[in-house]
Short mmCIF file of C-alpha atoms and ligand atoms in Angstrom, two decimals:
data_model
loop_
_atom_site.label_atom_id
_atom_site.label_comp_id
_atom_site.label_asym_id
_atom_site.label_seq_id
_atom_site.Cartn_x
_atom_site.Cartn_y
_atom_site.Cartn_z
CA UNK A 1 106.96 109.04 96.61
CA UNK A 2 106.77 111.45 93.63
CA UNK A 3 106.51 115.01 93.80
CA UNK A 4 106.33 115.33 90.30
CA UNK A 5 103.52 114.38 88.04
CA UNK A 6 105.08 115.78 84.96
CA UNK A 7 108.35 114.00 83.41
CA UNK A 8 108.82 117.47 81.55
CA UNK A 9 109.14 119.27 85.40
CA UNK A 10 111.82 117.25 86.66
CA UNK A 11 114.18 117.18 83.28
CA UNK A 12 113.62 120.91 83.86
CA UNK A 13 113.83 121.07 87.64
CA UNK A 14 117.22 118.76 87.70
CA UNK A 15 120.09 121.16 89.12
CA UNK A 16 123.91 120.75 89.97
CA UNK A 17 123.43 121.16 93.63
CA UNK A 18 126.55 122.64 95.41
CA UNK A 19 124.49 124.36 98.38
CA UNK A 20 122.40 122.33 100.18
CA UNK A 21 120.29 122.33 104.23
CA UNK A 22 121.28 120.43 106.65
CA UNK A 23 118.68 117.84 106.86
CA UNK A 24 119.37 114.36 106.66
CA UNK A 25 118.45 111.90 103.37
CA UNK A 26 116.18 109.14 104.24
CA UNK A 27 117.26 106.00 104.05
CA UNK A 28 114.22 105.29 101.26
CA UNK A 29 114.77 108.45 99.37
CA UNK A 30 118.38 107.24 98.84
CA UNK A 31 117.62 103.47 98.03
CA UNK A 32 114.60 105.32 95.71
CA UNK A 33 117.23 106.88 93.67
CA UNK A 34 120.00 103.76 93.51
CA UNK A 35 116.96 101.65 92.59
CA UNK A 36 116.34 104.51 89.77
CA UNK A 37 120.29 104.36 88.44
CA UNK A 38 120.21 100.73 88.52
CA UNK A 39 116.87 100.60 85.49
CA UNK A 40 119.40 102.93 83.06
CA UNK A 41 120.52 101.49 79.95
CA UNK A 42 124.56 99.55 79.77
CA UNK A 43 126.39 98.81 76.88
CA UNK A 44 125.71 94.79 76.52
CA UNK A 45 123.73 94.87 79.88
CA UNK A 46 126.85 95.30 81.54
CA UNK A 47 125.24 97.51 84.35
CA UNK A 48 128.97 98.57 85.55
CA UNK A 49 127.82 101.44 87.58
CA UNK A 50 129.34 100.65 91.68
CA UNK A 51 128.01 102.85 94.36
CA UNK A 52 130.45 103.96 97.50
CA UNK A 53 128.61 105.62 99.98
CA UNK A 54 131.26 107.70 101.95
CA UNK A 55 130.64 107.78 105.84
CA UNK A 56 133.95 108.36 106.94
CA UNK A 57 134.68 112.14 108.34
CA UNK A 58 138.31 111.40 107.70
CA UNK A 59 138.31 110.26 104.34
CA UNK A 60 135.57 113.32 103.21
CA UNK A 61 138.17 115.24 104.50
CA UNK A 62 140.72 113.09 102.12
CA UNK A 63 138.48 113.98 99.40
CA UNK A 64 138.09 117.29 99.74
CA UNK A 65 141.78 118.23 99.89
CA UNK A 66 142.09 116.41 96.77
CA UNK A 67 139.23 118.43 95.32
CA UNK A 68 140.90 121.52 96.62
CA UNK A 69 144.17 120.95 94.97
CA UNK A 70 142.96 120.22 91.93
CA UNK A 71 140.84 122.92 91.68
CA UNK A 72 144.50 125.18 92.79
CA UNK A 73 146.34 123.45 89.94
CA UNK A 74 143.05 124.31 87.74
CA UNK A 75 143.33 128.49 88.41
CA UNK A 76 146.41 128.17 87.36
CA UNK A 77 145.62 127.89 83.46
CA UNK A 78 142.94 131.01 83.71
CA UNK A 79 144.86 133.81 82.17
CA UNK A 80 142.31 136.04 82.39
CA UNK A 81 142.10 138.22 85.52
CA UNK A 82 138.21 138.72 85.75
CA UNK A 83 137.80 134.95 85.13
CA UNK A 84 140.03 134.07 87.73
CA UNK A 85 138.39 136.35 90.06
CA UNK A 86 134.84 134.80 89.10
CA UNK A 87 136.43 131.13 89.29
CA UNK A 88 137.67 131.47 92.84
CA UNK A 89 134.45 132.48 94.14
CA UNK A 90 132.63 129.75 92.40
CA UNK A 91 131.41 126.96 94.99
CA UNK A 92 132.16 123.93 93.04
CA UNK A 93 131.24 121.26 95.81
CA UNK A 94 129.30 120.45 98.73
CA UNK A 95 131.82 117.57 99.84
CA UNK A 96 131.98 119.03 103.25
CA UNK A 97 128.49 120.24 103.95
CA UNK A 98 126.27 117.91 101.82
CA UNK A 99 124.51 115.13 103.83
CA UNK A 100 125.61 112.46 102.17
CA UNK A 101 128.10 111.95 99.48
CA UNK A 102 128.55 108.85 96.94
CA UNK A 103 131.62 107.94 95.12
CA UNK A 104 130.66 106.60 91.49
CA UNK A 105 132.90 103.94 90.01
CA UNK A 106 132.85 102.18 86.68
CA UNK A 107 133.79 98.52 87.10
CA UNK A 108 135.25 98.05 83.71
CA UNK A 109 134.88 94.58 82.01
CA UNK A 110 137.77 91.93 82.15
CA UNK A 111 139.65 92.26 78.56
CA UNK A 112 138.79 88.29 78.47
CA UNK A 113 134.99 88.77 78.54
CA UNK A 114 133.16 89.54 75.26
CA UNK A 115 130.67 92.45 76.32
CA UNK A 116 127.96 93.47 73.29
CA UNK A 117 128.51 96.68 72.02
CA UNK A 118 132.55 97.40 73.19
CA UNK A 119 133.83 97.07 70.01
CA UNK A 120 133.41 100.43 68.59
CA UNK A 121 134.66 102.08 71.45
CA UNK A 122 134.70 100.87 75.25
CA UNK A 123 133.95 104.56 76.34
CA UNK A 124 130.67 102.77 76.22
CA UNK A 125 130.93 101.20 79.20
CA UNK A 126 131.40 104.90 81.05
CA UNK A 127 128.61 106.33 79.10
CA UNK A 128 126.09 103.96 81.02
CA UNK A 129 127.73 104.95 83.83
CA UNK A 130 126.90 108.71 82.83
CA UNK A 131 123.23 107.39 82.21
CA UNK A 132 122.98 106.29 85.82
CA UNK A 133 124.14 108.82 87.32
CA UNK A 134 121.34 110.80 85.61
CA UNK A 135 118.66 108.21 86.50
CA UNK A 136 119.93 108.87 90.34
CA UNK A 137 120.12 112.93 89.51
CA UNK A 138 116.77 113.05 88.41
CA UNK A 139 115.22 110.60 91.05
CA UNK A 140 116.51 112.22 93.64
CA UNK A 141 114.72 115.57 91.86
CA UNK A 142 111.76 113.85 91.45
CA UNK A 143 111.85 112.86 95.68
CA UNK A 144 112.69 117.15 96.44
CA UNK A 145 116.72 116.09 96.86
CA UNK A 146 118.92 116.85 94.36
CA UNK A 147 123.21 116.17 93.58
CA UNK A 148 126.17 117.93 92.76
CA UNK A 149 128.52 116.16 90.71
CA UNK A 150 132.50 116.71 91.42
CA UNK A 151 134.69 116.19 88.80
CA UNK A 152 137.22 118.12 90.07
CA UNK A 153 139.30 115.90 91.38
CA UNK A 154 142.73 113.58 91.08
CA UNK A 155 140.79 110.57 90.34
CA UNK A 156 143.94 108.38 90.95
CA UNK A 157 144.32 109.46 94.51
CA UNK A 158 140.21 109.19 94.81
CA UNK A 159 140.37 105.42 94.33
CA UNK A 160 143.57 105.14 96.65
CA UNK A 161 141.30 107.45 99.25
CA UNK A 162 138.65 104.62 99.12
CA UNK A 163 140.51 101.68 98.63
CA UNK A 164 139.14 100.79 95.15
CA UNK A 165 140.36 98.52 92.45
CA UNK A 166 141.76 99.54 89.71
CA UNK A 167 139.01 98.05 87.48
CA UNK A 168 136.86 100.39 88.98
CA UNK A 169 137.39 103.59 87.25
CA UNK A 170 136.05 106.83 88.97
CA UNK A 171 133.10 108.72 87.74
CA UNK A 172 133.02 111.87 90.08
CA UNK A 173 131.61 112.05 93.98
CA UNK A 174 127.74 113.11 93.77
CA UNK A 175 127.08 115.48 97.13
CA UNK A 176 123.47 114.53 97.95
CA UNK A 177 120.86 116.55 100.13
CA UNK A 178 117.99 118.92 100.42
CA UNK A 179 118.72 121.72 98.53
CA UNK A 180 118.92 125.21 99.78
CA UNK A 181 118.05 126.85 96.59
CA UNK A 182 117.39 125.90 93.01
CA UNK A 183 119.66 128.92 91.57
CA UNK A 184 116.20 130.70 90.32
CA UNK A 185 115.51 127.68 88.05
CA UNK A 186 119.13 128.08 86.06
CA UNK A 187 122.37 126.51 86.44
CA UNK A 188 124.73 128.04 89.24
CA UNK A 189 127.35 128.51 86.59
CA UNK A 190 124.47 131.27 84.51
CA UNK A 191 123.19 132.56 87.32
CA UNK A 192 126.94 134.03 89.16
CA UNK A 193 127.90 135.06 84.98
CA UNK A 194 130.15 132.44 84.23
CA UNK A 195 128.58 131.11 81.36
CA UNK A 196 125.18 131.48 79.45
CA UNK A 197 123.09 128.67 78.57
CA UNK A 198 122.50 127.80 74.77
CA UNK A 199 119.21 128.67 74.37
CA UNK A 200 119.02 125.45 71.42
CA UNK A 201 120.55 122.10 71.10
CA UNK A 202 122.59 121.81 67.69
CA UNK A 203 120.39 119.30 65.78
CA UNK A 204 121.80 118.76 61.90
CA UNK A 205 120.27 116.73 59.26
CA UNK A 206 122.72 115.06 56.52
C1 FMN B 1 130.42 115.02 84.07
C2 FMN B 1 130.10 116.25 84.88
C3 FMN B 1 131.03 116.73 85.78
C4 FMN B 1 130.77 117.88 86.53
N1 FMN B 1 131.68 118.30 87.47
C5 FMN B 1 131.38 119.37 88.26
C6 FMN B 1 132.26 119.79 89.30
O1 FMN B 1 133.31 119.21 89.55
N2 FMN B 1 131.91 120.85 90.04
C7 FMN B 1 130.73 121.54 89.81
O2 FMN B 1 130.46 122.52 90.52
N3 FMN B 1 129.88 121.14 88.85
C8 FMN B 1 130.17 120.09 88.08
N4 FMN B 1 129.28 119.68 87.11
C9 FMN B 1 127.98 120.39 86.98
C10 FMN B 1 127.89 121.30 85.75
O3 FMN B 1 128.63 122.47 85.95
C11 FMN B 1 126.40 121.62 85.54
O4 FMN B 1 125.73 120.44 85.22
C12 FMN B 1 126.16 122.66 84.44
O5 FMN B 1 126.72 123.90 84.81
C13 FMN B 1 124.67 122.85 84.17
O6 FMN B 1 123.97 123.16 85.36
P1 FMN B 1 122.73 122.28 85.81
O7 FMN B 1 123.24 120.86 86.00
O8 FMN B 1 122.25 122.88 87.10
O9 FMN B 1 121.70 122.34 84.72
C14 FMN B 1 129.53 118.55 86.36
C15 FMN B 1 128.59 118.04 85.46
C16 FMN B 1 128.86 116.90 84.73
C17 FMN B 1 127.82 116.37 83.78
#
């Protein structure tokens, strides 16, 4: 079900969500927006993006505390004491309050296996990754959800939290819900003075 007629709306409607309502994702909104990851472009067709939908209280709360000592560790390299004060009042998750949350994993191919387009760089395999989780970003935009993307984390002791292989290598947790505001149509980090967005994208010609 699309909210949006125009492609051009949801590019610009797409937001980091860290603040989101309470009410639950359907079921069909969620499989909506897997379905939508799973049609992005992989290196070789490799489509190595895995999906681990978290529904374990204990092991959000796992996650979390790795979240919040990495982001500790983090305010430790701001000299700056008005940054530091900004960057401890930033709210760089929704791990505990978002209705769902999805651990994104990158199942890497076997060194054995010859994989088209690897050879310049297996980075490449991550990328499409990256491009599904912005298929599943912008679905979900598309449906009136949106996702938050954590980064912050010890991505070691993420795939220990969730039992994953070590061929799977971690992407970030997406926080999924409703959200409770869209930041007055900006990112977070512009609208609380962090940072201001480039108005331009650098395009050269050689
Ligand atoms: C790879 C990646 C990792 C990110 N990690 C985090 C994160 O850990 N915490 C957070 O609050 N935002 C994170 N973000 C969101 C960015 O801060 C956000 O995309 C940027 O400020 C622009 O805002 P917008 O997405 O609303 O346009 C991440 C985004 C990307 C693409």
């Amino acid at each position: 079900v699309s909210l949006f007629l125009d492609f051009k709306d949801c590019i610009f409607a797409r937001r980091d969500t860290r603040h989101f309502l309470p009410d639950a994702v359907p079921e069909k909104v969620l499989l909506e927006a897997f379905e939508a990851a799973h049609c992005a472009p992989s290196v070789g067709l490799s489509e190595p993006w895995r999906f681990v939908v978290v529904e374990s209280q204990s092991t959000r709360k796992v996650i979390y505390d790795n979240f919040l000592n990495v982001r500790n560790r983090a305010q430790e390299q701001i000299s700056s004491s008005e940054a530091l004060r900004i960057f401890s009042s930033l709210k760089l998750e929704a791990l505990r309050d978002a209705p769902v949350i999805v651990g994104v994993f990158c199942e890497m191919p076997p060194p054995e296996t010859f994989t088209i387009g690897v050879q310049g760089t297996l980075d490449t395999v991550t990328w499409s990754c990256a491009c599904a989780i912005q298929n599943f970003w912008l679905s979900l935009t598309n449906q009136g959800y949106s996702a938050g993307w954590v980064s912050i984390l010890d991505f070691e002791v993420l795939s220990a939290a969730l039992n994953i292989p070590n061929t799977w290598k971690p992407m970030g947790i997406m926080c999924v819900g409703k959200p409770a505001t869209n930041y007055d149509k900006q990112p977070m980090l512009q609208k609380l003075n962090w940072k201001t967005r480039s108005l331009n994208p650098v395009v050269i010609k050689v």
